[in-house]
Amino acid sequence: MTGALELHTEEKRDITLRVFRFNPQVDSKPYFDDYTIQIEKGITVLRSLNYIKEHVDASVSFRAFCQAGICGSCGMRINGISKLACTTQVWDELSKCREAGIIKIEPLRNMPLIKDLIVDMDPLVEKMKQYSNWIETRMPESEIGKKEFLVSEEEFRKYDKATDCILCASCVSECTILRAHKEYVSPAVLLKSYRMNVDGRDAIHDVRLGELVKDHGVWDCTHCYRCQETCVKHIPIMEAIHGIREDAIEVRGVRDTSGAKHAEAFMEDIEKKGKLVEATLPIRTNGVAWTLQNLLPMAIKMILKRRTPPPPPLVKPAKGMKKFREMFREMTEHVRAEQKSHKK
Amino acid sequence: MKPFDIVIVGGGGAGLYAAMEAMKTNPALNIAVLSKVYPNRSHTSAAQGGANAALANTAKDDTVELHIFDTIKGSDYLADQDAVEILCSEAPKIIRELDNIGTPWSRLEDNTIAQRPFGGAGRPRCCYCADKTGHTILQTLYEQCLKKGVFFFNEYFALQLSVNGSRMKGLIALNIKTGKVEAFPARTVVFATGGYAKMYWNRSSNAAGNTGDGQAIAYRAGIPLKDMEFVQFHPTGLRKSGLLVTEGARGEGGYLVNAAGERFMSRYAPEKMELGPRDLVSRSIETEILQGRGFDSPAGKYVHLDLTHLGADLIMSRLPQIREMSMYFEGVDPIEEPIPVRPTAHYSMGGIDTDNFGRTVMDGVYAAGECACVSVHGANRLGGNSLLDILVFGRLAGRTAAEEARRFEPAQIGAEELKDTEAALRSYMRPSGHFERYGTLREELGQTLGMNVGIYREASKIRKGIEDLAALSERFRHIRVFDTSDIFNTNLLQVLELKNMLDLAETVASGALAREESRGSHTRTDFPVRDDEKWHKHTLATLDRNGVRLGEKPVSMGRYELQERTY
Ligand SMILES: Cc1cc2nc3c(=O)[nH]c(=O)nc-3n(C[C@H](O)[C@H](O)[C@H](O)COP(=O)(O)OP(=O)(O)OC[C@H]3O[C@@H](n4cnc5c(N)ncnc54)[C@H](O)[C@@H]3O)c2cc1C
Ligand code: SF4
Ligand code: SF4
Ligand code: FES
């Protein structure tokens, strides 16, 4: 299947889009179709898909609407990474192909597949409802529309970036926990929850937080940073996740069963079952202190922050693993002690 | 199926506000919102610049009166003055209401809602949230609707009204996920389906789905469309894609510069310069290009929008989306280089004819937002007045429908009608006699409209456009939906949208031919001046057996007398 998509005289090349296909009505399992078309520099993946749909194979199905990176419709995996088709340049993808000249296009993960590149967004919407992703205003009913809230620059900054989220679900697709647990709150909903919780106009902060610390909530996140690395709007999602955790410990205390349980489970995992996969620890690149800081559950960190001498000094990489073990054991003792004193 | 009290078609700003208000007006009502995309994907999200309201936060001497006057003058006196009065006096309330329920408005130093200057406004009264205003408003409304438990039918494509004589029985829609045609028996239907400017396709800033579906459905049901010839061209579309660089860029101090390096707006609007009203700035750019003072490129002629003197800090803090878009779609970083721009079809002033409360001529049918024409924008909409329009009149239409719903008796939609509709859709997939491709027809539609019914119009060209449209409609009878699947058949949706655009394009061209004057966005080179004696009136397009029939409707005047419009 071939064709040509041109705008004007720019560099051109034959490029293959290897597109994931699945129509549940007729296909027993998914497969890939290759479409080779001539594409010039400056063309986006979405325009290439449009071209294929209009001139080569009308049955290829995907969502797209604004074509300008603002509506969030066109999230898909391009060469294995979830992103927006409408803001992704074909040319930029060429260096990322596994097989030279073949760009692989697949649907987002972690959401039920509907057809080809289209996945079901309803589960995400349901989670937005479950975690009250809205403002319940503090303004009395009779005053609504009559006066404005005064919002300081400082407060505005807390949620400004988070309101960039276009619910494209790219982060959702990349989330490591969601792959195992579909019930997990998901990064986008954590971000939105955080955005609501730091908004001074909102009256249901505690209700939302109460839901967030339950099972499948904020404590389940593994801190893998995948969501943040993926976010098409470059939103610091991890700040939101940290923010919720700190807030949870601040408001609900370390004793809060979900936080404490989470910390305990984490330590057990590492100690007893030996689940600490050393090879995956970013010690080499980031050093021991960074790794501890970013790997440990927030609950543990918060305890350490208050109770122990400042976190261990930065140790140079390389033979870090032994040092890491030592420091980890030391910290664990502190946490244990802390939790015991609470349980009494 | 149990009939709905209200079915709202469209989940953009207008539809969502209508839903919220209808629920508030009468919580006992059974209300549904249907949308062909998830509501948060609606085109309202693309509005970057802001929404006007005389809050007088930035300019202490701003008043509702001034806002009214600017709007009427901006409309080239074709707006209905009573409607404009509602629009502007409700504005401060509605902006504050949005603030109260979570819209993250940008703030001034005194922590009040920030406002910036916008084209055609005498005071800085455009309330904004960086350059994501529409996005954040839409998010806020969607969140509130989720909170209130509004019943959403997402990814449903409205096909037609079910009408028995003059009695509206409800709506027929396609469930996109299953491919089933479903009935929505309803006492009232509110159209909030957005604009039709996408018919200009590559030279349009609009989302792919802004195809005027609601207007086309209403039109085919016999409801008149008003002022369809008025299509606004935004001065600054990106050269290659037509995508928009918001007026905010000029509001923040951007310059328009031609190939000779001149800030050419000094020739056309010496006082307001780049902040002149849209129609004027678009015509100025087009004139510069036509007279050979534009830049040339394989993608077409253009001028420069220069932001470089604003500095990296301001660009990154106030106009981050614009910067991103220039980089994604033109490969230009506005901190370092000027952005290549040319006018792009942007907004449809025309639409379903309604009164000031959203009522159409058909009992039980209402419309609001860009798909309606109240009219508050007349011949030219001011930047920042459309978001306001969808909020104010979305709310009013929702309230009116809620108050009136119980006056209409429920009715059922027969199984026969559904079957016929489904068969009609299926027939597009039959190979025999069906060979035309959607992409080809749509491309030609955009081209003939851009060339013959674009910024500069004249009788001979418009006639040519009308001929082309007739030929395209004829060819459409042979169109083929190549995808024969039921589930998420986007090929079928494209074809249905094309049909809607074709039907509406005919009303746009007919109105443009009839209106022998130049007013607002409608510029006839063969009738270069405004002719108040003959044409100070709205056009009404109704469908009859032979196609478009044009009628007229008086403009409701008020305090403001007709004046020449200069800036
Ligand atoms: C790029 C851009 C920038 C803009 N900037 C500004 C600005 O700064 N200030 C301003 O005031 N205005 C601005 N506007 C104009 C303004 O954004 C729109 O006029 C306004 O958002 C329209 O809102 P709406 O609710 O009427 O329609 P939309 O937001 O377009 O929503 C239409 C809804 O109808 C649904 N729908 C359509 N057809 C069907 C169907 N057949 N079946 C089911 N559902 C259907 C869609 O799914 C969607 O939910 C801008 C417009 C553009 C294009
Ligand atoms: S950091 Fe947490 S939310 Fe983000 S992808 Fe990893 S597990 Fe998911
Ligand atoms: S957080 Fe980023 S990646 Fe995730 S849905 Fe929002 S915009 Fe998309
Ligand atoms: S089409 Fe809207 S984000 Fe890509």
Short mmCIF file of C-alpha atoms and ligand atoms in Angstrom, two decimals, chain A residues 171-172 174-178 184 186-188 190 218 220-228 230 237-238 241 245, ligand 2:
data_model
loop_
_atom_site.label_atom_id
_atom_site.label_comp_id
_atom_site.label_asym_id
_atom_site.label_seq_id
_atom_site.Cartn_x
_atom_site.Cartn_y
_atom_site.Cartn_z
CA CYS A 171 0.71 8.91 31.56
CA VAL A 172 -2.03 6.44 32.39
CA GLU A 174 2.72 4.23 30.87
CA CYS A 175 2.01 3.75 34.56
CA THR A 176 3.74 0.66 35.91
CA ILE A 177 1.28 0.01 38.71
CA LEU A 178 -1.77 0.27 36.49
CA TYR A 184 -5.12 1.98 40.81
CA SER A 186 -3.74 6.51 38.02
CA PRO A 187 -1.32 9.41 37.67
CA ALA A 188 -3.69 11.78 35.85
CA LEU A 190 -3.68 11.88 41.30
CA VAL A 218 -1.73 7.38 46.50
CA ASP A 220 0.41 2.37 45.76
CA CYS A 221 2.58 4.46 43.50
CA THR A 222 6.08 3.01 43.07
CA HIS A 223 7.75 6.30 42.27
CA CYS A 224 8.97 5.04 38.97
CA TYR A 225 8.66 8.50 37.39
CA ARG A 226 7.30 7.01 34.17
CA CYS A 227 4.23 9.23 34.21
CA GLN A 228 6.21 12.40 34.61
CA THR A 230 5.76 10.79 29.57
CA ILE A 237 3.26 14.87 38.19
CA MET A 238 5.57 13.52 40.87
CA ILE A 241 2.07 12.71 44.16
CA ARG A 245 1.57 12.05 50.45
S1 SF4 C 2 5.34 7.21 39.41
FE1 SF4 C 2 3.55 6.22 40.27
S2 SF4 C 2 1.80 7.06 39.12
FE2 SF4 C 2 3.67 7.55 37.98
S3 SF4 C 2 3.83 5.90 36.51
FE3 SF4 C 2 5.09 5.30 38.29
S4 SF4 C 2 3.65 4.13 39.57
FE4 SF4 C 2 2.40 5.19 38.07
#
